Short mmCIF file of C-alpha atoms and ligand atoms in Angstrom, two decimals:
data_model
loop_
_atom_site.label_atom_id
_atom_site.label_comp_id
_atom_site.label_asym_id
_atom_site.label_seq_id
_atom_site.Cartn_x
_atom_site.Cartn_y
_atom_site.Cartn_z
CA UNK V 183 69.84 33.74 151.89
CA UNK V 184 68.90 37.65 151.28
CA UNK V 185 69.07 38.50 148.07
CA UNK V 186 72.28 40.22 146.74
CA UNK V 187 71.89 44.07 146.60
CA UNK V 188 72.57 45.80 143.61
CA UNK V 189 72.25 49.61 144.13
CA UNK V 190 72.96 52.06 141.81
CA UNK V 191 74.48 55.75 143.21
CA UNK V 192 73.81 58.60 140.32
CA UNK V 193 75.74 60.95 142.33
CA UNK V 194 74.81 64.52 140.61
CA UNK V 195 73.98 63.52 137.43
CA UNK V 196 70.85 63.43 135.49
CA UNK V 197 68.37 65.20 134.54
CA UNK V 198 64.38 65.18 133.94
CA UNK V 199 64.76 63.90 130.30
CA UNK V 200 67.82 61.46 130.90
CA UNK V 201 66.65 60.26 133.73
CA UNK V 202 63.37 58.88 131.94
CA UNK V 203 65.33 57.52 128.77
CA UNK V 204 67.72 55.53 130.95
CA UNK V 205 64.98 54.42 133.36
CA UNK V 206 63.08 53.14 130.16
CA UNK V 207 65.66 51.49 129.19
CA UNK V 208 66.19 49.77 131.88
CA UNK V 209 63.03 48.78 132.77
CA UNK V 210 62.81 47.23 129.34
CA UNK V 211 65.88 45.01 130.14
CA UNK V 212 64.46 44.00 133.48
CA UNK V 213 61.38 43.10 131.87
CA UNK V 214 63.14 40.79 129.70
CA UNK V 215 66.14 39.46 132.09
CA UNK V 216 64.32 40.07 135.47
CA UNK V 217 66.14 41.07 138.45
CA UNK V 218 66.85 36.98 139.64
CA UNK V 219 68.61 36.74 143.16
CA UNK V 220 68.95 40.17 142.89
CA UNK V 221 67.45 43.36 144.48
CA UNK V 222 68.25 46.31 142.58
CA UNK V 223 67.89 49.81 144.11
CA UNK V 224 68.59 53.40 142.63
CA UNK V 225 69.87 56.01 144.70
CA UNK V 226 68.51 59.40 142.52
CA UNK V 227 69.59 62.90 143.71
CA UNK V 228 66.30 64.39 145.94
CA UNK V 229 64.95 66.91 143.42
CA UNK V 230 64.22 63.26 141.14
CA UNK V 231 62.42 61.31 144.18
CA UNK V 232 59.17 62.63 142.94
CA UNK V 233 60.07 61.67 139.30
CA UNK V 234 61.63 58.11 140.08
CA UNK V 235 59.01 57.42 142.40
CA UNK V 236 55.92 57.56 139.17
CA UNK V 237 58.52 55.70 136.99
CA UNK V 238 59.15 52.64 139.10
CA UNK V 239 56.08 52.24 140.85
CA UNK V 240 55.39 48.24 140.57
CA UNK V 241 58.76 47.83 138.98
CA UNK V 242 59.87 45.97 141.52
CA UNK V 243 63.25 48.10 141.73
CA UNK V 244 63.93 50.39 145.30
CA UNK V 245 64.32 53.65 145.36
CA UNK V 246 67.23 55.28 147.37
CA UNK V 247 68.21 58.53 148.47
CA UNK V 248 71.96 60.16 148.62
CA UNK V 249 71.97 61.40 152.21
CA UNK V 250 69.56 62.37 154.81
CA UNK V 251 69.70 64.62 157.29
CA UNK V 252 70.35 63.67 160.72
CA UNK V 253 67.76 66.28 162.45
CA UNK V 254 63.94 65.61 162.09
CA UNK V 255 62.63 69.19 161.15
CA UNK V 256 63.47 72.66 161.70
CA UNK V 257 65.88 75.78 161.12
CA UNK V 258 68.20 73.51 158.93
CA UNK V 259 68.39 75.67 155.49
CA UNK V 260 69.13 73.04 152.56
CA UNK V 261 68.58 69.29 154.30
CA UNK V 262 66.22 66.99 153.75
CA UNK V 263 64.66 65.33 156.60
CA UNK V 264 64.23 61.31 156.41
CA UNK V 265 60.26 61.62 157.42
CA UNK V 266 60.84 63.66 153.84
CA UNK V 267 62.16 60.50 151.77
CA UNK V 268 59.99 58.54 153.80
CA UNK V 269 57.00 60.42 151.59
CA UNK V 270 58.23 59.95 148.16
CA UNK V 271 59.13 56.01 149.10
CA UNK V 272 62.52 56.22 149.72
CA UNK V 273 63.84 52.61 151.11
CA UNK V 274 67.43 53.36 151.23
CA UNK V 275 69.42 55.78 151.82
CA UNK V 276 73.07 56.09 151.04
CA UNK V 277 75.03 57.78 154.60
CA UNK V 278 78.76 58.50 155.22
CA UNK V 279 79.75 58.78 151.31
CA UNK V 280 83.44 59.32 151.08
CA UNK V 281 82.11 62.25 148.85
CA UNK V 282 80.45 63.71 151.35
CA UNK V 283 83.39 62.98 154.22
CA UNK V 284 85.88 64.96 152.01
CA UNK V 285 83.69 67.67 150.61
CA UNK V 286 80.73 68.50 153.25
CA UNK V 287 83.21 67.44 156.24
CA UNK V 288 80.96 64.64 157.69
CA UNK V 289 82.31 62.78 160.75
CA UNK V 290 81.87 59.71 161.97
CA UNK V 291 79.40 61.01 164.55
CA UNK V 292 77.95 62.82 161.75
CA UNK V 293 77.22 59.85 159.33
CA UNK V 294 76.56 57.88 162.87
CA UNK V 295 73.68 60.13 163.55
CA UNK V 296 72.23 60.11 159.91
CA UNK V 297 72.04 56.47 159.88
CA UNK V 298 70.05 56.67 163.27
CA UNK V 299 67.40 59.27 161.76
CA UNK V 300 67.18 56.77 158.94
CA UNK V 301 66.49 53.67 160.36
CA UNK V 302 63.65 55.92 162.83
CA UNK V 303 62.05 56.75 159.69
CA UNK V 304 62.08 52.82 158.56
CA UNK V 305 64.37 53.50 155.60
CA UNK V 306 67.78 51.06 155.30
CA UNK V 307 70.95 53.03 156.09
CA UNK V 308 73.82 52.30 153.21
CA UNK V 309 76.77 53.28 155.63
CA UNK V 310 80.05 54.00 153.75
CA UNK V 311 83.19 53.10 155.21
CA UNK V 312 86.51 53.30 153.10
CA UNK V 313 90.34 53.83 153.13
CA UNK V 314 92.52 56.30 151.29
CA UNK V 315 95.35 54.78 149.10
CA UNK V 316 97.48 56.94 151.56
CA UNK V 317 95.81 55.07 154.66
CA UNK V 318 96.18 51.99 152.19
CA UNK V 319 99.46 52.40 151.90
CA UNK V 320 100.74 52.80 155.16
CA UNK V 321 98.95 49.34 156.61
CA UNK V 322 95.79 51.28 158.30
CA UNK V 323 92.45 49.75 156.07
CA UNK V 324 91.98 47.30 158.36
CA UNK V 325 91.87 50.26 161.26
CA UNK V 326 90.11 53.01 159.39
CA UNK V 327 87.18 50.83 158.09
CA UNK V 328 86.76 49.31 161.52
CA UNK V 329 86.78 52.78 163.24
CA UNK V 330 84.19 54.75 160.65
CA UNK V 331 81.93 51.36 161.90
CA UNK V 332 82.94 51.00 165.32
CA UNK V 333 81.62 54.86 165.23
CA UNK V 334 78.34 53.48 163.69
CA UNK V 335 77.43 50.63 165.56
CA UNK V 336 77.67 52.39 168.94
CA UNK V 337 74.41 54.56 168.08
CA UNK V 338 72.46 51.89 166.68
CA UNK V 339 72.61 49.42 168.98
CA UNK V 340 70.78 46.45 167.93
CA UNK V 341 69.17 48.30 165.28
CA UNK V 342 72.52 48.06 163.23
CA UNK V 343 70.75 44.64 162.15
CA UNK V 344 68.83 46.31 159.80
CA UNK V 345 71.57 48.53 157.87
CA UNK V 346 73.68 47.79 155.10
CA UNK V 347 77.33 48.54 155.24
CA UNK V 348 79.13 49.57 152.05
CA UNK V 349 83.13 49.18 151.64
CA UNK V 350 83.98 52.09 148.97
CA UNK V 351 87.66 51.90 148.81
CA UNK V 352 88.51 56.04 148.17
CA UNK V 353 91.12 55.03 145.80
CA UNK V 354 88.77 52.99 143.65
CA UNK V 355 86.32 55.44 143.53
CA UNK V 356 85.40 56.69 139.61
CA UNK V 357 89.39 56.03 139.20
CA UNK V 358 88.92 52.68 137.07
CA UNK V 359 91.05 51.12 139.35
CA UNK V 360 89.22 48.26 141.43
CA UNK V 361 89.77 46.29 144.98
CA UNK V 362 90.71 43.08 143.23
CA UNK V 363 87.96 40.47 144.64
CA UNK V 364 90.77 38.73 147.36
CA UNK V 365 91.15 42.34 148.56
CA UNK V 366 87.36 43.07 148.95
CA UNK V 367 87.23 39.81 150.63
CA UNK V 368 89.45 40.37 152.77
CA UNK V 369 88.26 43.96 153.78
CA UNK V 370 84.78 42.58 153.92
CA UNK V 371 85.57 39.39 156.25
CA UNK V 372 86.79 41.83 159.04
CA UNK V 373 84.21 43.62 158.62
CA UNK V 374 81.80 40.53 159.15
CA UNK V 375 83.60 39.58 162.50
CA UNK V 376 83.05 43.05 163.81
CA UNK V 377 79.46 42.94 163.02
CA UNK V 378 79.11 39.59 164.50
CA UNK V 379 80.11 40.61 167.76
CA UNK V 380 77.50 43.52 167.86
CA UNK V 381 75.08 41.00 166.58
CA UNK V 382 74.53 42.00 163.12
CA UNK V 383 76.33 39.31 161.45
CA UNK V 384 73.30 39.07 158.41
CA UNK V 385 74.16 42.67 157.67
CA UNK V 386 74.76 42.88 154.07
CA UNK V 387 77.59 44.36 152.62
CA UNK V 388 78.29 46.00 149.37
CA UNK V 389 81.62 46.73 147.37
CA UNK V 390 81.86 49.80 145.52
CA UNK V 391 84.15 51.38 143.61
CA UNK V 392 84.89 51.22 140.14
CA UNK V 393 82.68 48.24 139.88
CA UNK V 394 81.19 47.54 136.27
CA UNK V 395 79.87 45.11 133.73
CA UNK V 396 83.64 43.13 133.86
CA UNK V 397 84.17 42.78 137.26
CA UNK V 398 81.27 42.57 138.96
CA UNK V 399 80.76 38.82 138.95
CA UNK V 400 84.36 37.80 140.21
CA UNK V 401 83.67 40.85 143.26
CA UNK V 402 79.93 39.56 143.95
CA UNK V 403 81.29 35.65 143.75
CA UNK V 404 83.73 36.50 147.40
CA UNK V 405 82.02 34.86 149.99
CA UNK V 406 81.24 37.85 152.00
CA UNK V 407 80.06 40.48 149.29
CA UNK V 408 76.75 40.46 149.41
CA UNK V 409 76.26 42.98 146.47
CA UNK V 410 77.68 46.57 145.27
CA UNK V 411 77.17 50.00 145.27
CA UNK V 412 77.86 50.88 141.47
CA UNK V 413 78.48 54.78 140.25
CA UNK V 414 79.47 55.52 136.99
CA UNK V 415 78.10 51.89 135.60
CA UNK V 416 74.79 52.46 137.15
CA UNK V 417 74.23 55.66 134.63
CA UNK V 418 74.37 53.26 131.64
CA UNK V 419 71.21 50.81 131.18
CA UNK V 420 73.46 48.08 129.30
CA UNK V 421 76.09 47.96 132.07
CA UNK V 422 74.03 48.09 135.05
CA UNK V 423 71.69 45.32 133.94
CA UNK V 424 75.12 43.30 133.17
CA UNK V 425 75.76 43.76 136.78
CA UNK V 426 72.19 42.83 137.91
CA UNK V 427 73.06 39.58 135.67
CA UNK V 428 75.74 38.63 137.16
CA UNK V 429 74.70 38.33 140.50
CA UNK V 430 72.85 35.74 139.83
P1 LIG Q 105 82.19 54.46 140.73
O1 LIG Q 105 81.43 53.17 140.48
O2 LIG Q 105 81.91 55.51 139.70
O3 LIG Q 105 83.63 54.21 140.99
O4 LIG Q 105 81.58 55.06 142.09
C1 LIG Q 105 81.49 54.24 143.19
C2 LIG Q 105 80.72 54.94 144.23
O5 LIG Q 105 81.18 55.91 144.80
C3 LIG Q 105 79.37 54.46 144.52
O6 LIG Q 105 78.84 55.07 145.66
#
């Protein structure tokens, strides 16, 4: 069985001196608890690659990136290219952020085409995929998640083997308000039968949203959630090595 996947997403937060006192302090809690049946990752916003990089070497803990551009090189003022996270170590990469849908207007092609550039530069696509409490409401999860995939699995191919898929619920997102774990489930178990039938059935997938020291075990005990994708929680050492715990 993979191990469970425990990534951490600092959004824009952080800085030179934080990021050191919380990565010491974490480190000193994985040297006591370890990291068990789980892999832990942290996704770090690109000016802190370089940083993060020195500070976990031989740690044992991945280090992610926020997005990726989906062009190799070239006129593109502000992106970073995935050859570029490929030189700092960067093993995963966090794509099609419901952060980045809303406020940088990414479409599914968009995020579709990121997740290809990653995977060419051998770094692990987290794909997003997630419903509005409006699109909640009206009965069309089920729909929108399977669309923002659908989108995503027809330009990798067989290579979607090798991507992670992360169900972010919009609604749950820094709100405090989480998918209860039979909701997750659910949202997760459809989105196991559509990966089956492209043949990517091992694919893991993460919950995030709201997910913290409290809940995480009762979310990463549903048969098909394979780990999470933790914001505000993975900013404080305690909570995120709580989580780490309890995926054990
Ligand atoms: P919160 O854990 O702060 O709700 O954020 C979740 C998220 O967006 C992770 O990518």
């Amino acid at each position: 069985m993979p191990k469970t996947l425990i990534a951490g997403n600092w959004k824009m937060n952080g800085s030179l001196a934080a990021n050191e006192r919380l990565w010491l302090e974490l480190a000193a809690g994985l040297a006591a608890g370890g990291t068990g049946a789980a892999q832990a990752a942290l996704c770090v916003p690109a000016v802190y690659l370089e940083q993060m990089q020195a500070l976990m070497a031989q740690s044992g803990v991945a280090l992610g990136a926020q997005d990726v551009s989906a062009q190799a090189s070239g006129a593109y003022t502000g992106e970073v290219s995935a050859a570029m996270l490929q030189d700092f170590g960067v093993q995963y990469v966090i794509v099609g952020h419901s952060e980045r849908r809303q406020y940088h207007g990414e479409t599914d092609a968009v995020v579709a085409a990121k997740a290809r550039a990653a995977l060419d530069a051998g770094i692990v696509p987290i794909v997003c995929v997630g419903e509005t409490l409006e699109q909640r409401e009206a009965g069309e999860t089920a729909s929108v998640v399977g669309g923002q995939l659908a989108a995503v699995l027809a330009v990798l191919g067989a290579d979607a083997a090798r991507a992670v898929v992360a169900y972010e619920p919009v609604w749950a997102i820094g709100t405090g308000r989480t998918a209860s774990p039979e909701q997750a489930q659910e949202v997760h178990a459809s989105l196991r039968a559509q990966l089956a039938e492209a043949g990517a059935q091992d694919v893991p997938l993460l919950y995030g949203g709201s997910m913290n020291a409290a809940n995480a075990a009762s979310l990463l005990a549903q048969p098909d959630v394979n780990g999470g994708l933790i914001g505000g929680a993975s900013l404080k050492a305690a909570d995120f090595l709580k989580i780490i715990a309890s995926a054990q």
